[in-house]
Short mmCIF file of C-alpha atoms in Angstrom, two decimals:
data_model
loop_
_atom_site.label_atom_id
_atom_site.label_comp_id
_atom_site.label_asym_id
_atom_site.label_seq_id
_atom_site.Cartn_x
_atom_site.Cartn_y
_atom_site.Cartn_z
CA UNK J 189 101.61 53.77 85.95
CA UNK J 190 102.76 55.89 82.82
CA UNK J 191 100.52 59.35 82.70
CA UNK J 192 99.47 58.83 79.26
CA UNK J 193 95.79 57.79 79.29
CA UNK J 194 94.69 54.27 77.85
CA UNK J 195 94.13 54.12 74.38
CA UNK J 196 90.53 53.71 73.96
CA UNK J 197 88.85 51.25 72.17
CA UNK J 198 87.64 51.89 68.07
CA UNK J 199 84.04 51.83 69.22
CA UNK J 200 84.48 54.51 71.65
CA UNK J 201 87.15 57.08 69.31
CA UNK J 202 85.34 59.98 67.26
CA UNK J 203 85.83 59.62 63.41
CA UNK J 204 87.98 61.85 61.66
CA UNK J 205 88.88 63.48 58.27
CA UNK J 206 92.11 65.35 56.86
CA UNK J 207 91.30 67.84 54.55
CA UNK J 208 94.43 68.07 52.11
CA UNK J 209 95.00 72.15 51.04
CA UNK J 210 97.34 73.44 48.91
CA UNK J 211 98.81 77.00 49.33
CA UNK J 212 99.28 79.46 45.89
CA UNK J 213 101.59 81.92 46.30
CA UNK J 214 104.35 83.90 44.59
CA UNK J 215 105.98 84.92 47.71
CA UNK J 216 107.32 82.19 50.45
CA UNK J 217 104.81 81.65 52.88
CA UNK J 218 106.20 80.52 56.80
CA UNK J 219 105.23 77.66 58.77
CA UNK J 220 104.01 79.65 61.91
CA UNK J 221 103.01 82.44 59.50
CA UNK J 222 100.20 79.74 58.41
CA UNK J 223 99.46 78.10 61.44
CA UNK J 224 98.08 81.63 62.97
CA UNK J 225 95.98 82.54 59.79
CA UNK J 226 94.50 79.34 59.89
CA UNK J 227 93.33 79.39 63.23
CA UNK J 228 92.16 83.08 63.36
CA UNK J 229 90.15 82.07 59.61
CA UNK J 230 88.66 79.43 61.49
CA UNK J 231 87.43 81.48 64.89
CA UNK J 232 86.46 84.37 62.78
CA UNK J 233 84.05 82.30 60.90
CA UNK J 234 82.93 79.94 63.49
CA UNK J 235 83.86 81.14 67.07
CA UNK J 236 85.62 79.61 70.09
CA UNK J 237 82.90 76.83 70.59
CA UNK J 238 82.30 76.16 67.15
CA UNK J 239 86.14 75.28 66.67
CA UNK J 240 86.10 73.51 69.88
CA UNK J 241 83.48 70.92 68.68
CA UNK J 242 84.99 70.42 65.44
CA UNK J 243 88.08 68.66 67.29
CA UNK J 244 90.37 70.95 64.79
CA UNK J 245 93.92 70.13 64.60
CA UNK J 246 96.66 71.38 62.07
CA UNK J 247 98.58 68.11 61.13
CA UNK J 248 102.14 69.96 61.51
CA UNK J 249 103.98 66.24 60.73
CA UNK J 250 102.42 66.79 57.15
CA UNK J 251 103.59 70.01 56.23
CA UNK J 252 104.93 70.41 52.56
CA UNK J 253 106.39 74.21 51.47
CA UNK J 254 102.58 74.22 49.01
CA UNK J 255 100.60 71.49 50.91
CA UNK J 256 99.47 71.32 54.10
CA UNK J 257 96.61 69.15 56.50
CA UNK J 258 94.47 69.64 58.81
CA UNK J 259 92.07 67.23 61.09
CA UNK J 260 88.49 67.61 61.74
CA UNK J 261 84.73 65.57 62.44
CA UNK J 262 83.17 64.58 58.94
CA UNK J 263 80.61 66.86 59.83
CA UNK J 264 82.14 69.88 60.00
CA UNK J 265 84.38 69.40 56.66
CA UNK J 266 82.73 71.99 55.04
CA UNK J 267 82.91 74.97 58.07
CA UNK J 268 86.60 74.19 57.63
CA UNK J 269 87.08 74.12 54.27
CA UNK J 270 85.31 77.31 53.88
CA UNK J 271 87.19 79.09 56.99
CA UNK J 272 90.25 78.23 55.23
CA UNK J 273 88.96 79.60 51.45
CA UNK J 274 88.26 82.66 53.76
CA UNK J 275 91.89 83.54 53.72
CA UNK J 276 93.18 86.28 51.30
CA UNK J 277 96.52 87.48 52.57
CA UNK J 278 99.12 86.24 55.48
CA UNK J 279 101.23 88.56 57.23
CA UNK J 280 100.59 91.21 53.57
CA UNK J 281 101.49 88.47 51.12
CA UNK J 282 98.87 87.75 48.62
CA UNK J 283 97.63 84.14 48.85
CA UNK J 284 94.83 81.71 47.69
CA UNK J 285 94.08 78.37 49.36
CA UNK J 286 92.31 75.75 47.28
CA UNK J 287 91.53 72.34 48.90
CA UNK J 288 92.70 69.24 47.10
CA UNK J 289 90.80 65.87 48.71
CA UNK J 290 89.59 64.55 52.21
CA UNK J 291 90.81 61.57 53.53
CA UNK J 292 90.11 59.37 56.02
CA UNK J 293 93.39 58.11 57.52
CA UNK J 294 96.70 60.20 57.01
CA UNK J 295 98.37 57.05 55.40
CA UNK J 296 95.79 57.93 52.57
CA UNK J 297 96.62 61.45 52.41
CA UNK J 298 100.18 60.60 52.13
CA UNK J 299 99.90 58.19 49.57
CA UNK J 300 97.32 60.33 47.62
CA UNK J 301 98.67 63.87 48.16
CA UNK J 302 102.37 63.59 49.12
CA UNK J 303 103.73 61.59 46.94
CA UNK J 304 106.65 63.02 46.01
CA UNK T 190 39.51 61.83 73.42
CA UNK T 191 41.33 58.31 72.34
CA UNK T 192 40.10 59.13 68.94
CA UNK T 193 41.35 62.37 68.83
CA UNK T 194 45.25 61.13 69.34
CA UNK T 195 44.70 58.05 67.49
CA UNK T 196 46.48 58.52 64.59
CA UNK T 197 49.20 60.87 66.02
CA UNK T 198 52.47 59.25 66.34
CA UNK T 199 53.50 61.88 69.58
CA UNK T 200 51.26 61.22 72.17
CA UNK T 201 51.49 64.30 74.11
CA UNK T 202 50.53 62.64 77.80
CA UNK T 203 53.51 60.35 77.66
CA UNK T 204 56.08 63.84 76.90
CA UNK T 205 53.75 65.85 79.19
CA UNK T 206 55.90 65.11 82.88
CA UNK T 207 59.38 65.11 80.64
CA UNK T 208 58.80 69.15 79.35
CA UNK T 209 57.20 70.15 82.59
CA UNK T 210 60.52 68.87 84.67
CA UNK T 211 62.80 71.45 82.02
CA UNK T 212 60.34 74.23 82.99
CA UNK T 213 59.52 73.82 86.51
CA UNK T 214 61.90 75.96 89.58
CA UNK T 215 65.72 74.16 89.95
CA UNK T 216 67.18 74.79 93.11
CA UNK T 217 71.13 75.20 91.58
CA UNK T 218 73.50 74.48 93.62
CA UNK T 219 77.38 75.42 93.03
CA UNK T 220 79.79 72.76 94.80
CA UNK T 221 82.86 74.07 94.53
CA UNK T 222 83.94 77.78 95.42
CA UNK T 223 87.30 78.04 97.70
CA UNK T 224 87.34 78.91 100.90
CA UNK T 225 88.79 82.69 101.29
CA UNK T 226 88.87 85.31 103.77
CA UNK T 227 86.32 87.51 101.47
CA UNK T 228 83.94 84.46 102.32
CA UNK T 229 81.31 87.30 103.26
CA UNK T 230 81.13 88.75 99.48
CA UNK T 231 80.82 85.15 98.47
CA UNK T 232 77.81 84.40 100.69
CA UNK T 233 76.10 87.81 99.25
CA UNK T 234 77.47 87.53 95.56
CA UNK T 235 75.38 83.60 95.66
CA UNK T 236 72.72 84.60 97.67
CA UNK T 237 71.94 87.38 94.41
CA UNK T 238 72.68 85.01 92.34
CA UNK T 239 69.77 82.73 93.45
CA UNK T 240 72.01 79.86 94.16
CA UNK T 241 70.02 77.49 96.71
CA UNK T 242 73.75 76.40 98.09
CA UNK T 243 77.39 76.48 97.80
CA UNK T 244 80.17 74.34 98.81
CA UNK T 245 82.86 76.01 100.13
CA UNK T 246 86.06 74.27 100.10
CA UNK T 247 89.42 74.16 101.87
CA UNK T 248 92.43 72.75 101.10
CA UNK T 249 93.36 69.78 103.26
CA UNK T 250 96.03 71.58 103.76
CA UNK T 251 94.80 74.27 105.65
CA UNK T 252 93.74 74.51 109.11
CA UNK T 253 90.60 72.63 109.51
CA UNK T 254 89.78 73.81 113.20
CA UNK T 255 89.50 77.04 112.27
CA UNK T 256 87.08 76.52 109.02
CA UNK T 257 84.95 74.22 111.01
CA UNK T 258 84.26 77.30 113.10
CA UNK T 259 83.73 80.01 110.84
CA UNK T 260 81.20 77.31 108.62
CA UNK T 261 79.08 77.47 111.87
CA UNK T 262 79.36 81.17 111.73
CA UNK T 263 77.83 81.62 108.29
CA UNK T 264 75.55 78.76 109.12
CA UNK T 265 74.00 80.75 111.46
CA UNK T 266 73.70 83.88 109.87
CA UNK T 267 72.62 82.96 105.93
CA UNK T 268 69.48 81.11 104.60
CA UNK T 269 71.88 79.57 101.90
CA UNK T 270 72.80 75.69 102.43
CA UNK T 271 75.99 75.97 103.20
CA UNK T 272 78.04 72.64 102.73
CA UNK T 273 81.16 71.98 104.12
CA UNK T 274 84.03 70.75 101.53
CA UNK T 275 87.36 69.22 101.59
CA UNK T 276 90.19 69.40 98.44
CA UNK T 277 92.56 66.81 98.82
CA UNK T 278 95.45 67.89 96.33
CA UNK T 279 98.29 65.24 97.60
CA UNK T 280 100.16 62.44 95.80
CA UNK T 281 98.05 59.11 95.62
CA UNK T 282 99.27 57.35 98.88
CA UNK T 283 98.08 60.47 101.05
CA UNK T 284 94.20 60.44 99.52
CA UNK T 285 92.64 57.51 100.99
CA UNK T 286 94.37 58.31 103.86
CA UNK T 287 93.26 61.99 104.26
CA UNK T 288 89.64 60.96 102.81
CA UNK T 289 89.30 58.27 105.58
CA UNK T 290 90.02 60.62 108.34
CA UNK T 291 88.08 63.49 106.86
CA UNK T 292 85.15 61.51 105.88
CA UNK T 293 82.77 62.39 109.03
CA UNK T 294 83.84 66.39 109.39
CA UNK T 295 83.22 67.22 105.56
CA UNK T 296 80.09 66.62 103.80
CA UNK T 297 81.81 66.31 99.93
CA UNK T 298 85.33 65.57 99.94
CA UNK T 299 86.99 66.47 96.58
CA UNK T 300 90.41 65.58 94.84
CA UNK T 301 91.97 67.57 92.45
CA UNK T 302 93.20 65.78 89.06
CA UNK T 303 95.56 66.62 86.79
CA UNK T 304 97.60 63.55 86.54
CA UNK T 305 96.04 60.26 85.17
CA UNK T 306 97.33 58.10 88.28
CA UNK T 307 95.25 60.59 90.54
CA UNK T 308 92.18 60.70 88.22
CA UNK T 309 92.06 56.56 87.87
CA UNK T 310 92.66 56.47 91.72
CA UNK T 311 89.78 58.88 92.33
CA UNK T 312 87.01 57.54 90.18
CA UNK T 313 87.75 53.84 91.55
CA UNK T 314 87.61 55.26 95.00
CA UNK T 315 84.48 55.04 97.73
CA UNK T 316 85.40 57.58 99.57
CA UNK T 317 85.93 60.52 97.13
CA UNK T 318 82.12 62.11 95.98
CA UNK T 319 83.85 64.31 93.06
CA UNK T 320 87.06 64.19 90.72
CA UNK T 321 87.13 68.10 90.58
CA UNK T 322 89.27 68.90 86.73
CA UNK T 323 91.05 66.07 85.93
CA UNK T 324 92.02 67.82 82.57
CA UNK T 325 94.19 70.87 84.60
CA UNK T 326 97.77 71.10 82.98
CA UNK T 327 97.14 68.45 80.54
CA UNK T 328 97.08 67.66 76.61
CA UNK T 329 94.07 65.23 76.42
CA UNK T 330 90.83 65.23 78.52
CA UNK T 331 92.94 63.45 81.61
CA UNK T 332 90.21 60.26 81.60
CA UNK T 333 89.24 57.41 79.69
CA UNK T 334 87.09 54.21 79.33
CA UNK T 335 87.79 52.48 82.21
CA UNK T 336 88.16 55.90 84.39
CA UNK T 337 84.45 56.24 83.57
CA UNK T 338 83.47 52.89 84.60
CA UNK T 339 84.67 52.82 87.14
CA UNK T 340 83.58 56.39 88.46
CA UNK T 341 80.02 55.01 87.58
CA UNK T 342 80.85 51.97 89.95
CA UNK T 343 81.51 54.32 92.24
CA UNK T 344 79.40 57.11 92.28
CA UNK T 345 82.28 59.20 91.99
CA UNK T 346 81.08 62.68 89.81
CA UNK T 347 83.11 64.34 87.40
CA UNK T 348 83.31 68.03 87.30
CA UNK T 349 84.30 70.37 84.60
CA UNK T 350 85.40 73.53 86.14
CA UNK T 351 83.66 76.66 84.46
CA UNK T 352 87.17 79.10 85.81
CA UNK T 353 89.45 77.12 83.54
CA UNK T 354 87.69 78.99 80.38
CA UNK T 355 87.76 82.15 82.36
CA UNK T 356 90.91 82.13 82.84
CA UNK T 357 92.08 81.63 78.93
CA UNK T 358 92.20 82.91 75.45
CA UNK T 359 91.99 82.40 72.29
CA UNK T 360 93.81 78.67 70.95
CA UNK T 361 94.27 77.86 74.74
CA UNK T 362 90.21 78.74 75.34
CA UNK T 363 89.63 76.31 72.24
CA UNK T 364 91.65 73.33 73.64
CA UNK T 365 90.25 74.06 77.24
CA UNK T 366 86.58 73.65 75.64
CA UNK T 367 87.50 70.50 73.57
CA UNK T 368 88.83 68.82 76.38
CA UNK T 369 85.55 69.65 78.30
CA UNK T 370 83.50 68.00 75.19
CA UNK T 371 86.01 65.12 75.06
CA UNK T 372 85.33 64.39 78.75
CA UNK T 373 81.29 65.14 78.55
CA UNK T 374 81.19 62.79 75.69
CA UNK T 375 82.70 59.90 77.81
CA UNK T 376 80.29 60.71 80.37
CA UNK T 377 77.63 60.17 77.90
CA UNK T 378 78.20 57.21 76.37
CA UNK T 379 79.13 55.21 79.48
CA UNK T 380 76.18 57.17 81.86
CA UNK T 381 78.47 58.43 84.29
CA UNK T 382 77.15 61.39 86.23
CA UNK T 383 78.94 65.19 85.91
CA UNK T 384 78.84 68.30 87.51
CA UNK T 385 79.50 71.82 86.47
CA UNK T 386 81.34 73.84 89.06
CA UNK T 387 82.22 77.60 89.10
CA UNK T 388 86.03 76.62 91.08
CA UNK T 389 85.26 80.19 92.10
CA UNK T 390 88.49 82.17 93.75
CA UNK T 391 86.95 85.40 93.86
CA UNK T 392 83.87 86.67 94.01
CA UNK T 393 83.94 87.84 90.13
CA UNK T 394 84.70 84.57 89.21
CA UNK T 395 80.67 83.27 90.43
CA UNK T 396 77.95 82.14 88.28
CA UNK T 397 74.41 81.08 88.68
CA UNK T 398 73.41 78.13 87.83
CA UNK T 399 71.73 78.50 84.93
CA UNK T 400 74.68 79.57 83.67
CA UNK T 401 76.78 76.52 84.38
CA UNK T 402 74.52 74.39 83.42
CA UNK T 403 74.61 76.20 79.92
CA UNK T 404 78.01 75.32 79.28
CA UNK T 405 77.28 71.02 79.17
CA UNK T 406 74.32 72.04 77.10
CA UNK T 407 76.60 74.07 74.37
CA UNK T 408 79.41 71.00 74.44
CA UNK T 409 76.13 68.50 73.78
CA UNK T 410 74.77 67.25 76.87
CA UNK T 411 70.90 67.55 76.30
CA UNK T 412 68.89 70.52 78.63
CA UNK T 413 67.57 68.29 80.83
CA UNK T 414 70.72 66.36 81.24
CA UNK T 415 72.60 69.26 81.90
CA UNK T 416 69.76 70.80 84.73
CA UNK T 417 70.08 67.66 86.43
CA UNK T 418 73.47 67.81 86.82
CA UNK T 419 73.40 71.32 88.17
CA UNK T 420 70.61 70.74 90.72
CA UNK T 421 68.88 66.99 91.47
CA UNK T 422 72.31 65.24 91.38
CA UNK T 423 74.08 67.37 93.95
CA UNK T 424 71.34 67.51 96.16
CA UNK T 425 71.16 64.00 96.18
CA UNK T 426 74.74 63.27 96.85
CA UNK T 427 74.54 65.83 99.88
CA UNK T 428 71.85 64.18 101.11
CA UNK T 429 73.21 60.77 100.78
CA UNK T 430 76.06 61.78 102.71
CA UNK T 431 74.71 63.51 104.91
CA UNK T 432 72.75 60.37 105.93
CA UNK T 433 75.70 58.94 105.86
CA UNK T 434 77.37 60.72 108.36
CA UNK T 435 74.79 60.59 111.34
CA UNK T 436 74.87 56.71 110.99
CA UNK T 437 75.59 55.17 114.18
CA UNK T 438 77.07 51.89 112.35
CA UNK T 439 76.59 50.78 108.69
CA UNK T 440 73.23 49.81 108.23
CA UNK T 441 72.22 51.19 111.61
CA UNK T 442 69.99 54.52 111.15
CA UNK T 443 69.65 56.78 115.15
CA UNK T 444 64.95 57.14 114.22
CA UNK T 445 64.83 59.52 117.37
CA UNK T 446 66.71 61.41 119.36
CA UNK T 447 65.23 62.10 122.67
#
């Protein structure tokens, strides 16, 4: 029997959305570098539990040098969104994060967002 | 008086027995704290926490002789309910085996989970009474769907473990909860029963049981959900098995003893 567990069925998942962001910058912003501001943003505003309920994920497959996603409930799209807005600076580099679109699947978000 | 409620959508003597079962005394009981040599401070640390009683559990590992004897020891000396518990943390083929031969010694017998073989074996089980962290060491929650039916089928309860967020920080704290509310929310929607357990080591690591119960109720379990969980249920599986154990044959109860 594989370890994985069994996929379960539609009815049963949680619904999710992927909040597209885009990262403005003069200076070159790294990939871990982001990951750790976004999640400290995120606890800062809305603690351990609040984060935990959210089902919060940073989509790394997804990650563009401006653009970058990250998973959540439809509920909570707006905590993140402003968690994220929260964040001024990364490791003392100057930055502003604007949103750009929610979508429901990440095909979507490819096809909208990523084209290129 | 019929007049009175007649055009009030809430009527107050149906919701009267539902409110006064959240405020009325729980006897919490905590039914998983291991078995160490500092079982003394244990015994004091629950008793002060107004814990009506604890499991203590060995590891089927162990020796058994010896905990059977110091159990009557503390029995003896403590008002507490002490209940006598067994953690069987082997490979698959070795549970039903263990839990067969244990079964009449050891009031609750546990198994620890982890891997998803061991946590489907467990729930589908009838001689296993809890499925004690099936998310330890893992990505996802460790159960699904059919583990859930089946543990319902069963009887089998599933615990969260309140020393795996003690034991954490930070991101790691975060995923720990998640896969707590990924695994409460299963429970939910397929009415399978839970527990909260302390999986105490030390005697720092304790909590009442008010307190355990208030971690289903933060990951969305409702209050009186969550109270059950941490007081009717166990007492009712200890009784059950208890019951169980003084059977002469199945279906064959000993009335009197002369």
């Amino acid at each position: 029997m594989r370890d994985k567990t069994k996929v379960l069925p539609p009815s049963c998942r949680e619904k999710k959305r992927y909040i597209v962001f885009e990262l403005l910058s003069d200076e070159k912003i790294e990939f871990n570098e982001l990951i750790k501001a976004v999640w400290s943003s995120t606890i800062n505003l809305i603690g351990c539990l609040g984060v935990a309920k959210t089902n919060f994920k940073f989509i790394s497959e997804l990650y563009n040098n401006q653009r970058f996603v990250v998973r959540c409930l439809p509920k909570d799209v707006e905590f993140i969104r402003l968690a994220i807005a929260l964040i001024t600076e990364i490791n003392e580099k100057k930055v502003c994060i604007r949103s750009l679109g929610v979508t429901g699947t990440i095909r979507a978000a490819k096809i909208k967002f990523f084209k290129n | 008086m019929n007049s009175l409620f007649a055009d009030c959508n809430f009527n107050i003597f149906v919701h009267i027995p539902i409110y006064l079962n959240l405020f009325m005394e729980h006897r919490f009981f905590d039914l998983n704290i291991e078995f160490s040599k500092n079982w003394k401070e244990i015994i004091k640390r629950a008793e002060k926490l107004e814990l009506a009683g604890i499991c203590l559990v060995v590891n089927s590992k162990e020796n058994l002789e010896e905990y059977h004897e110091i159990i009557e020891e503390i029995k003896r000396n403590t008002k507490l309910e002490i209940i006598k518990g067994l953690l069987i943390d082997e490979n698959k083929d070795k549970i039903t085996k263990i839990a067969k031969k244990n079964r009449r010694d050891f009031e609750l017998i546990l198994v620890k989970g982890g891997s998803y073989e061991i946590n489907r074996f467990a729930c589908s089980s009838q001689y296993i009474d809890i499925l004690s962290n099936p998310g330890s060491g893992r990505k996802d929650c460790g159960i699904d769907h059919i583990c859930c039916k089946d543990a319902k089928e069963h009887e089998v309860l599933i615990e969260l473990n309140f020393r795996e967020i003690l034991k954490v920080s930070g991101i790691d704290k975060i995923k720990e909860l998640n896969k707590m509310k990924e695994i409460l929310r299963l429970c939910k929607r397929f009415n399978t029963n839970f527990i909260v357990n302390s999986g105490a080591k030390d005697v720092y690591e304790l909590r009442g049981g008010r307190e355990l119960a208030s971690l289903s109720y933060s990951l969305g379990a409702s209050l009186e959900e969550s109270l059950f969980a941490n007081s009717e249920l166990p007492l009712k599986l200890i009784q059950k098995n208890r019951n169980k154990i003084f059977q002469i044959l199945k279906g064959v109860d000993l009335e009197y003893e002369g």
